[in-house]
Amino acid sequence: MAEKVKVWFDAEGDFLEVQFSDAPGFMRPTAHDAVMERVDDQGHVLGFSVLGISRFKKDCPLEAELITRK
């Protein structure tokens, strides 16, 4: 089964956002200073954003942990 993912990239703001769901949620920080995760009230991950995306090298992936809280 295919699922839709929405991706926004703002080159001027150097900002990337990925949404797995349109459900209401809020942003919270992660252990990585450039990454925020979007979660619902139960802590399920709905998406994430990356600020300053252009500073990451193309040959070295950005790694961040998105945590679903139970």
GROMACS .gro file of N, CA and C in nm:
model
  210
    1MET      N    1   0.084  -0.118   0.000
    1MET     CA    2   0.000   0.000   0.000
    1MET      C    3   0.089   0.124   0.000
    2ALA      N    4   0.062   0.215  -0.089
    2ALA     CA    5   0.139   0.339  -0.099
    2ALA      C    6   0.086   0.443  -0.001
    3GLU      N    7   0.177   0.521   0.053
    3GLU     CA    8   0.140   0.630   0.141
    3GLU      C    9   0.204   0.757   0.088
    4LYS      N   10   0.135   0.869   0.102
    4LYS     CA   11   0.186   0.996   0.055
    4LYS      C   12   0.274   1.062   0.161
    5VAL      N   13   0.376   1.127   0.113
    5VAL     CA   14   0.465   1.206   0.196
    5VAL      C   15   0.473   1.344   0.131
    6LYS      N   16   0.460   1.449   0.211
    6LYS     CA   17   0.473   1.585   0.158
    6LYS      C   18   0.610   1.639   0.196
    7VAL      N   19   0.677   1.699   0.096
    7VAL     CA   20   0.811   1.754   0.117
    7VAL      C   21   0.812   1.899   0.070
    8TRP      N   22   0.861   1.988   0.155
    8TRP     CA   23   0.878   2.129   0.121
    8TRP      C   24   1.024   2.165   0.137
    9PHE      N   25   1.077   2.239   0.041
    9PHE     CA   26   1.213   2.290   0.052
    9PHE      C   27   1.211   2.438   0.022
   10ASP      N   28   1.262   2.517   0.115
   10ASP     CA   29   1.271   2.661   0.098
   10ASP      C   30   1.419   2.695   0.084
   11ALA      N   31   1.464   2.717  -0.040
   11ALA     CA   32   1.605   2.743  -0.066
   11ALA      C   33   1.651   2.873   0.000
   12GLU      N   34   1.568   2.975  -0.004
   12GLU     CA   35   1.604   3.104   0.056
   12GLU      C   36   1.620   3.092   0.207
   13GLY      N   37   1.529   3.018   0.271
   13GLY     CA   38   1.535   2.998   0.416
   13GLY      C   39   1.625   2.882   0.456
   14ASP      N   40   1.674   2.806   0.357
   14ASP     CA   41   1.760   2.690   0.381
   14ASP      C   42   1.693   2.592   0.477
   15PHE      N   43   1.569   2.556   0.443
   15PHE     CA   44   1.482   2.480   0.533
   15PHE      C   45   1.413   2.368   0.455
   16LEU      N   46   1.410   2.249   0.513
   16LEU     CA   47   1.342   2.133   0.455
   16LEU      C   48   1.240   2.081   0.554
   17GLU      N   49   1.119   2.052   0.507
   17GLU     CA   50   1.017   1.992   0.594
   17GLU      C   51   0.956   1.872   0.523
   18VAL      N   52   0.938   1.763   0.597
   18VAL     CA   53   0.877   1.640   0.546
   18VAL      C   54   0.760   1.606   0.638
   19GLN      N   55   0.641   1.583   0.580
   19GLN     CA   56   0.523   1.545   0.658
   19GLN      C   57   0.476   1.408   0.614
   20PHE      N   58   0.458   1.320   0.712
   20PHE     CA   59   0.403   1.187   0.686
   20PHE      C   60   0.252   1.187   0.701
   21SER      N   61   0.198   1.289   0.769
   21SER     CA   62   0.055   1.297   0.798
   21SER      C   63   0.013   1.442   0.809
   22ASP      N   64  -0.114   1.470   0.773
   22ASP     CA   65  -0.170   1.605   0.789
   22ASP      C   66  -0.237   1.622   0.925
   23ALA      N   67  -0.228   1.523   1.012
   23ALA     CA   68  -0.291   1.529   1.144
   23ALA      C   69  -0.234   1.647   1.224
   24PRO      N   70  -0.315   1.704   1.314
   24PRO     CA   71  -0.265   1.814   1.397
   24PRO      C   72  -0.147   1.768   1.483
   25GLY      N   73  -0.052   1.858   1.501
   25GLY     CA   74   0.064   1.824   1.582
   25GLY      C   75   0.144   1.947   1.617
   26PHE      N   76   0.258   1.924   1.679
   26PHE     CA   77   0.346   2.034   1.718
   26PHE      C   78   0.491   1.989   1.699
   27MET      N   79   0.581   2.088   1.691
   27MET     CA   80   0.722   2.060   1.673
   27MET      C   81   0.790   2.048   1.808
   28ARG      N   82   0.885   1.953   1.818
   28ARG     CA   83   0.967   1.941   1.938
   28ARG      C   84   1.110   1.911   1.896
   29PRO      N   85   1.205   1.953   1.976
   29PRO     CA   86   1.346   1.934   1.941
   29PRO      C   87   1.387   1.787   1.947
   30THR      N   88   1.494   1.757   1.875
   30THR     CA   89   1.557   1.625   1.880
   30THR      C   90   1.697   1.644   1.937
   31ALA      N   91   1.773   1.537   1.945
   31ALA     CA   92   1.911   1.545   1.992
   31ALA      C   93   2.001   1.618   1.893
   32HIS      N   94   1.958   1.628   1.767
   32HIS     CA   95   2.036   1.698   1.664
   32HIS      C   96   1.987   1.843   1.658
   33ASP      N   97   2.078   1.938   1.668
   33ASP     CA   98   2.039   2.079   1.676
   33ASP      C   99   1.971   2.134   1.551
   34ALA      N  100   1.985   2.068   1.436
   34ALA     CA  101   1.923   2.115   1.312
   34ALA      C  102   1.788   2.051   1.285
   35VAL      N  103   1.751   1.949   1.361
   35VAL     CA  104   1.631   1.869   1.331
   35VAL      C  105   1.525   1.886   1.439
   36MET      N  106   1.403   1.911   1.395
   36MET     CA  107   1.286   1.914   1.482
   36MET      C  108   1.192   1.805   1.432
   37GLU      N  109   1.123   1.739   1.525
   37GLU     CA  110   1.024   1.640   1.483
   37GLU      C  111   0.884   1.695   1.509
   38ARG      N  112   0.792   1.661   1.420
   38ARG     CA  113   0.652   1.701   1.435
   38ARG      C  114   0.577   1.580   1.487
   39VAL      N  115   0.509   1.597   1.602
   39VAL     CA  116   0.442   1.487   1.668
   39VAL      C  117   0.299   1.524   1.704
   40ASP      N  118   0.216   1.421   1.727
   40ASP     CA  119   0.079   1.445   1.774
   40ASP      C  120   0.079   1.442   1.927
   41ASP      N  121  -0.039   1.456   1.988
   41ASP     CA  122  -0.050   1.460   2.134
   41ASP      C  123  -0.005   1.332   2.202
   42GLN      N  124  -0.006   1.220   2.130
   42GLN     CA  125   0.037   1.093   2.186
   42GLN      C  126   0.186   1.067   2.163
   43GLY      N  127   0.253   1.157   2.091
   43GLY     CA  128   0.395   1.142   2.066
   43GLY      C  129   0.430   1.067   1.940
   44HIS      N  130   0.332   1.038   1.855
   44HIS     CA  131   0.359   0.970   1.728
   44HIS      C  132   0.420   1.070   1.629
   45VAL      N  133   0.525   1.029   1.562
   45VAL     CA  134   0.594   1.118   1.468
   45VAL      C  135   0.508   1.138   1.343
   46LEU      N  136   0.484   1.265   1.311
   46LEU     CA  137   0.406   1.303   1.193
   46LEU      C  138   0.494   1.359   1.082
   47GLY      N  139   0.618   1.391   1.116
   47GLY     CA  140   0.710   1.449   1.018
   47GLY      C  141   0.832   1.506   1.087
   48PHE      N  142   0.912   1.579   1.010
   48PHE     CA  143   1.031   1.640   1.066
   48PHE      C  144   1.073   1.759   0.980
   49SER      N  145   1.160   1.844   1.035
   49SER     CA  146   1.215   1.955   0.960
   49SER      C  147   1.364   1.965   0.988
   50VAL      N  148   1.435   2.023   0.889
   50VAL     CA  149   1.580   2.042   0.902
   50VAL      C  150   1.611   2.187   0.866
   51LEU      N  151   1.673   2.258   0.958
   51LEU     CA  152   1.713   2.397   0.936
   51LEU      C  153   1.861   2.398   0.899
   52GLY      N  154   1.894   2.476   0.796
   52GLY     CA  155   2.034   2.482   0.751
   52GLY      C  156   2.075   2.358   0.675
   53ILE      N  157   1.984   2.308   0.593
   53ILE     CA  158   2.006   2.183   0.522
   53ILE      C  159   2.128   2.187   0.430
   54SER      N  160   2.161   2.302   0.376
   54SER     CA  161   2.272   2.310   0.279
   54SER      C  162   2.409   2.291   0.344
   55ARG      N  163   2.419   2.301   0.475
   55ARG     CA  164   2.549   2.285   0.540
   55ARG      C  165   2.595   2.139   0.548
   56PHE      N  166   2.505   2.046   0.520
   56PHE     CA  167   2.540   1.904   0.528
   56PHE      C  168   2.598   1.858   0.396
   57LYS      N  169   2.708   1.786   0.403
   57LYS     CA  170   2.778   1.740   0.283
   57LYS      C  171   2.696   1.632   0.211
   58LYS      N  172   2.704   1.634   0.081
   58LYS     CA  173   2.628   1.538   0.001
   58LYS      C  174   2.675   1.395   0.020
   59ASP      N  175   2.802   1.374   0.050
   59ASP     CA  176   2.855   1.239   0.064
   59ASP      C  177   2.851   1.188   0.209
   60CYS      N  178   2.794   1.268   0.299
   60CYS     CA  179   2.786   1.229   0.440
   60CYS      C  180   2.643   1.256   0.488
   61PRO      N  181   2.561   1.153   0.502
   61PRO     CA  182   2.420   1.175   0.535
   61PRO      C  183   2.399   1.235   0.674
   62LEU      N  184   2.296   1.314   0.684
   62LEU     CA  185   2.250   1.367   0.813
   62LEU      C  186   2.179   1.253   0.885
   63GLU      N  187   2.217   1.227   1.008
   63GLU     CA  188   2.150   1.123   1.086
   63GLU      C  189   2.086   1.186   1.208
   64ALA      N  190   1.959   1.153   1.229
   64ALA     CA  191   1.886   1.202   1.345
   64ALA      C  192   1.786   1.093   1.385
   65GLU      N  193   1.759   1.086   1.512
   65GLU     CA  194   1.665   0.985   1.564
   65GLU      C  195   1.532   1.052   1.594
   66LEU      N  196   1.425   1.000   1.535
   66LEU     CA  197   1.290   1.047   1.561
   66LEU      C  198   1.226   0.945   1.654
   67ILE      N  199   1.180   0.989   1.768
   67ILE     CA  200   1.133   0.898   1.872
   67ILE      C  201   0.982   0.907   1.890
   68THR      N  202   0.914   0.795   1.872
   68THR     CA  203   0.771   0.788   1.902
   68THR      C  204   0.758   0.750   2.049
   69ARG      N  205   0.691   0.835   2.123
   69ARG     CA  206   0.673   0.808   2.267
   69ARG      C  207   0.543   0.737   2.288
   70LYS      N  208   0.545   0.639   2.379
   70LYS     CA  209   0.426   0.558   2.405
   70LYS      C  210   0.355   0.605   2.530
   0.00000   0.00000   0.00000
